[in-house]
């Protein structure tokens, strides 16, 4: 079965960077992309960006361009999201999610989430 | 693109049907609208994709539709376990745009 397992929670100071991992299993990693979605406490869902598991192509939400970098390691079937210049409003649960299929525009499989707390 | 607009809350009694609207969907989206259910402290769960299709394992009490720039999620035969937050989502050549979210309360 498809599983996405994320790294543990992080506490960072303003201005720092954080790198969250998402290890995939149960499917051919290079056949699907991984999306990152965040949710601030008590707030809604916000798409951060996408990375291809095939060739590493990326598509970032305009809001995060210049501050986010997504990468993959196909040898370990792991996707990473690094967010730099952290601010207090970056405090959120960060989820990785895999497409249902490359064309449906929907996210069927989700990781358990990684809580990133930004506080001085 | 700005978040799609959903009602903040919808409620219903067990056995009733409720409908959640989602407005502001771009005409470029076509039928690429999905819906997600989220229980407190849990990751979202895909309930509807491509406007009206259900993933394997999702109850047929959940149905989706779209007309113009508005999509809708209907839950029929409301059950206590349906109490959760629901989000619509549109997809246009890359960016996913989520709705503001609707809290469903089972009275």
Tab-separated table of C-alpha atoms in Angstrom:
chain	number	residue	atom	x	y	z
A	1	UNK	CA	0.000	0.000	0.000
A	2	UNK	CA	1.097	3.553	-0.667
A	3	UNK	CA	2.652	5.261	2.336
A	4	UNK	CA	4.257	8.642	2.844
A	5	UNK	CA	6.194	8.992	6.096
A	6	UNK	CA	7.412	12.441	7.093
A	7	UNK	CA	10.181	13.566	9.398
A	8	UNK	CA	9.510	14.760	12.911
A	9	UNK	CA	8.496	18.166	14.176
A	10	UNK	CA	10.906	21.086	14.113
A	11	UNK	CA	11.323	24.250	16.174
A	12	UNK	CA	13.202	27.055	14.443
A	13	UNK	CA	14.044	30.675	15.128
A	14	UNK	CA	12.970	33.450	12.788
A	15	UNK	CA	15.359	33.771	9.859
A	16	UNK	CA	16.438	30.131	10.002
A	17	UNK	CA	15.757	27.366	7.476
A	18	UNK	CA	13.960	24.061	7.825
A	19	UNK	CA	14.130	20.922	5.696
A	20	UNK	CA	11.300	18.412	5.889
A	21	UNK	CA	11.490	14.922	4.382
A	22	UNK	CA	8.822	12.626	2.977
A	23	UNK	CA	9.738	8.964	2.402
A	24	UNK	CA	7.538	7.127	-0.075
A	25	UNK	CA	6.786	3.432	-0.383
A	26	UNK	CA	4.317	1.137	-2.102
A	27	UNK	CA	4.503	2.613	-5.603
A	28	UNK	CA	6.955	3.505	-8.358
A	29	UNK	CA	8.454	6.742	-7.041
A	30	UNK	CA	9.453	8.071	-10.453
A	31	UNK	CA	5.903	7.743	-11.843
A	32	UNK	CA	4.338	10.412	-9.632
A	33	UNK	CA	5.002	13.856	-8.307
A	34	UNK	CA	4.946	14.950	-4.690
A	35	UNK	CA	3.110	18.040	-3.566
A	36	UNK	CA	3.611	19.990	-0.351
A	37	UNK	CA	0.617	21.545	1.399
A	38	UNK	CA	0.668	23.488	4.653
A	39	UNK	CA	-1.914	24.364	7.277
A	40	UNK	CA	-1.373	27.061	9.864
A	41	UNK	CA	-2.988	26.431	13.271
A	42	UNK	CA	-6.758	26.718	12.971
A	43	UNK	CA	-6.509	27.745	9.326
A	44	UNK	CA	-7.154	26.212	5.908
A	45	UNK	CA	-5.002	24.328	3.455
A	46	UNK	CA	-2.403	26.121	1.333
A	47	UNK	CA	-0.507	24.582	-1.581
A	48	UNK	CA	3.251	25.219	-1.416
A	49	UNK	CA	4.483	23.463	-4.541
A	50	UNK	CA	5.147	20.278	-6.505
A	51	UNK	CA	8.142	18.259	-7.580
A	52	UNK	CA	8.310	15.559	-10.226
A	53	UNK	CA	9.486	12.174	-9.018
A	54	UNK	CA	10.663	11.499	-12.557
A	55	UNK	CA	12.997	14.371	-13.366
A	56	UNK	CA	12.933	16.759	-10.415
A	57	UNK	CA	11.025	19.499	-12.243
A	58	UNK	CA	9.359	21.848	-9.797
A	59	UNK	CA	6.412	24.221	-9.676
A	60	UNK	CA	6.203	26.518	-6.666
A	61	UNK	CA	3.322	28.677	-5.545
A	62	UNK	CA	4.152	32.269	-6.365
A	63	UNK	CA	3.987	33.192	-2.695
A	64	UNK	CA	6.936	30.921	-1.856
A	65	UNK	CA	9.145	31.420	-4.900
A	66	UNK	CA	12.651	32.414	-3.815
A	67	UNK	CA	12.198	30.941	-0.334
A	68	UNK	CA	11.405	27.294	-1.023
A	69	UNK	CA	13.382	24.506	-2.658
A	70	UNK	CA	12.023	21.037	-3.309
A	71	UNK	CA	14.279	18.111	-4.144
A	72	UNK	CA	14.102	14.348	-4.423
A	73	UNK	CA	16.464	11.446	-3.848
A	74	UNK	CA	15.261	8.607	-6.057
A	75	UNK	CA	17.701	6.154	-4.495
A	76	UNK	CA	15.933	6.485	-1.135
A	77	UNK	CA	12.493	7.371	-2.559
A	78	UNK	CA	12.459	10.534	-0.496
A	79	UNK	CA	11.221	14.024	-1.270
A	80	UNK	CA	12.419	17.102	0.587
A	81	UNK	CA	11.093	20.589	1.104
A	82	UNK	CA	13.379	23.334	2.386
A	83	UNK	CA	11.915	26.659	3.461
A	84	UNK	CA	14.288	29.534	4.196
A	85	UNK	CA	14.068	32.883	5.986
A	86	UNK	CA	11.414	31.525	8.304
A	87	UNK	CA	8.882	33.891	9.847
A	88	UNK	CA	6.405	33.354	12.646
A	89	UNK	CA	3.598	33.004	10.112
A	90	UNK	CA	5.368	29.980	8.618
A	91	UNK	CA	4.350	28.082	11.741
A	92	UNK	CA	2.186	25.314	10.335
A	93	UNK	CA	1.685	21.633	9.762
A	94	UNK	CA	3.402	20.717	6.506
A	95	UNK	CA	2.047	17.751	4.549
A	96	UNK	CA	3.452	15.919	1.571
A	97	UNK	CA	0.864	14.431	-0.771
A	98	UNK	CA	0.933	12.301	-3.903
A	99	UNK	CA	-1.314	12.755	-6.899
A	100	UNK	CA	-4.065	10.205	-7.486
A	101	UNK	CA	-2.639	10.109	-11.001
A	102	UNK	CA	-0.677	12.626	-13.088
A	103	UNK	CA	-3.779	14.138	-14.718
A	104	UNK	CA	-6.577	14.153	-12.134
A	105	UNK	CA	-5.474	17.255	-10.256
A	106	UNK	CA	-6.194	15.573	-6.952
A	107	UNK	CA	-4.166	14.407	-3.959
A	108	UNK	CA	-5.015	10.906	-2.825
A	109	UNK	CA	-2.164	9.936	-0.506
A	110	UNK	CA	-0.979	12.149	2.320
A	111	UNK	CA	1.830	11.999	4.826
A	112	UNK	CA	1.095	12.307	8.534
A	113	UNK	CA	2.306	15.898	8.619
A	114	UNK	CA	5.315	17.666	10.129
A	115	UNK	CA	4.737	20.516	12.551
A	116	UNK	CA	7.156	23.382	11.997
A	117	UNK	CA	7.141	25.955	14.770
A	118	UNK	CA	8.899	29.278	14.249
A	119	UNK	CA	9.485	31.107	17.482
A	120	UNK	CA	12.156	33.275	19.037
B	1	UNK	CA	-5.298	33.025	-7.469
B	2	UNK	CA	-7.266	33.732	-4.307
B	3	UNK	CA	-8.756	30.940	-2.231
B	4	UNK	CA	-12.094	29.595	-3.357
B	5	UNK	CA	-15.068	30.638	-1.242
B	6	UNK	CA	-16.973	28.159	0.925
B	7	UNK	CA	-19.525	28.705	3.692
B	8	UNK	CA	-17.853	28.692	7.086
B	9	UNK	CA	-20.261	26.149	8.511
B	10	UNK	CA	-23.072	23.818	7.518
B	11	UNK	CA	-25.087	21.640	9.860
B	12	UNK	CA	-27.678	18.907	9.607
B	13	UNK	CA	-29.368	16.170	11.572
B	14	UNK	CA	-28.499	12.498	11.180
B	15	UNK	CA	-30.055	11.084	8.026
B	16	UNK	CA	-30.479	14.453	6.355
B	17	UNK	CA	-28.667	15.683	3.263
B	18	UNK	CA	-26.443	18.749	3.182
B	19	UNK	CA	-24.680	20.567	0.362
B	20	UNK	CA	-21.466	22.574	0.557
B	21	UNK	CA	-20.810	25.130	-2.153
B	22	UNK	CA	-17.477	26.268	-3.542
B	23	UNK	CA	-17.453	29.406	-5.650
B	24	UNK	CA	-14.849	31.282	-7.662
B	25	UNK	CA	-13.644	28.396	-9.786
B	26	UNK	CA	-11.833	29.467	-12.932
B	27	UNK	CA	-13.280	28.404	-16.274
B	28	UNK	CA	-9.842	26.975	-17.109
B	29	UNK	CA	-10.283	24.285	-14.437
B	30	UNK	CA	-12.742	22.187	-16.399
B	31	UNK	CA	-13.715	19.265	-14.160
B	32	UNK	CA	-10.502	19.248	-12.125
B	33	UNK	CA	-12.204	19.934	-8.818
B	34	UNK	CA	-11.596	17.761	-5.779
B	35	UNK	CA	-12.964	17.648	-2.246
B	36	UNK	CA	-11.190	16.711	0.980
B	37	UNK	CA	-12.441	15.725	4.411
B	38	UNK	CA	-10.315	16.509	7.453
B	39	UNK	CA	-10.968	15.342	10.982
B	40	UNK	CA	-9.248	17.210	13.839
B	41	UNK	CA	-5.570	16.345	14.094
B	42	UNK	CA	-5.641	14.213	10.956
B	43	UNK	CA	-4.373	14.596	7.409
B	44	UNK	CA	-6.923	15.466	4.735
B	45	UNK	CA	-8.666	12.621	2.911
B	46	UNK	CA	-9.663	12.732	-0.741
B	47	UNK	CA	-13.438	12.296	-1.074
B	48	UNK	CA	-14.188	13.447	-4.639
B	49	UNK	CA	-11.943	13.979	-7.672
B	50	UNK	CA	-12.533	15.216	-11.208
B	51	UNK	CA	-15.685	16.925	-10.016
B	52	UNK	CA	-17.790	13.853	-9.281
B	53	UNK	CA	-15.665	10.688	-9.087
B	54	UNK	CA	-15.148	8.828	-5.805
B	55	UNK	CA	-11.892	7.097	-4.907
B	56	UNK	CA	-12.107	3.477	-3.928
B	57	UNK	CA	-13.469	3.084	-0.418
B	58	UNK	CA	-15.321	6.406	-0.220
B	59	UNK	CA	-19.004	6.032	0.579
B	60	UNK	CA	-21.523	6.698	-2.196
B	61	UNK	CA	-23.251	9.050	0.251
B	62	UNK	CA	-20.729	11.620	-0.973
B	63	UNK	CA	-21.346	13.162	-4.372
B	64	UNK	CA	-19.918	16.095	-6.284
B	65	UNK	CA	-21.073	18.348	-9.081
B	66	UNK	CA	-20.104	21.561	-10.841
B	67	UNK	CA	-22.040	24.258	-12.623
B	68	UNK	CA	-20.371	27.312	-14.024
B	69	UNK	CA	-17.926	28.684	-11.490
B	70	UNK	CA	-19.447	26.805	-8.558
B	71	UNK	CA	-18.767	23.270	-7.382
B	72	UNK	CA	-20.827	21.445	-4.779
B	73	UNK	CA	-20.366	18.536	-2.410
B	74	UNK	CA	-23.483	16.766	-1.191
B	75	UNK	CA	-23.499	14.409	1.772
B	76	UNK	CA	-26.645	12.325	1.946
B	77	UNK	CA	-27.772	10.242	4.898
B	78	UNK	CA	-25.650	12.356	7.236
B	79	UNK	CA	-23.847	10.362	9.915
B	80	UNK	CA	-22.006	11.368	13.074
B	81	UNK	CA	-18.680	10.354	11.509
B	82	UNK	CA	-19.199	12.939	8.750
B	83	UNK	CA	-18.597	15.751	11.249
B	84	UNK	CA	-15.353	17.280	9.994
B	85	UNK	CA	-13.891	20.111	7.946
B	86	UNK	CA	-14.299	19.945	4.180
B	87	UNK	CA	-12.200	21.695	1.545
B	88	UNK	CA	-12.748	22.078	-2.154
B	89	UNK	CA	-9.771	22.383	-4.457
B	90	UNK	CA	-9.212	23.347	-8.069
B	91	UNK	CA	-6.266	22.504	-10.273
B	92	UNK	CA	-5.135	24.545	-13.260
B	93	UNK	CA	-1.939	23.384	-14.960
B	94	UNK	CA	0.043	23.197	-11.756
B	95	UNK	CA	-1.183	25.335	-8.907
B	96	UNK	CA	-3.705	23.810	-6.570
B	97	UNK	CA	-6.102	26.354	-5.096
B	98	UNK	CA	-7.999	25.332	-1.990
B	99	UNK	CA	-11.267	26.624	-0.680
B	100	UNK	CA	-11.637	28.430	2.636
B	101	UNK	CA	-13.061	25.329	4.294
B	102	UNK	CA	-16.436	24.384	5.741
B	103	UNK	CA	-17.071	22.919	9.170
B	104	UNK	CA	-19.833	20.329	9.029
B	105	UNK	CA	-21.689	19.754	12.281
B	106	UNK	CA	-24.027	16.811	12.831
B	107	UNK	CA	-26.719	17.969	15.228
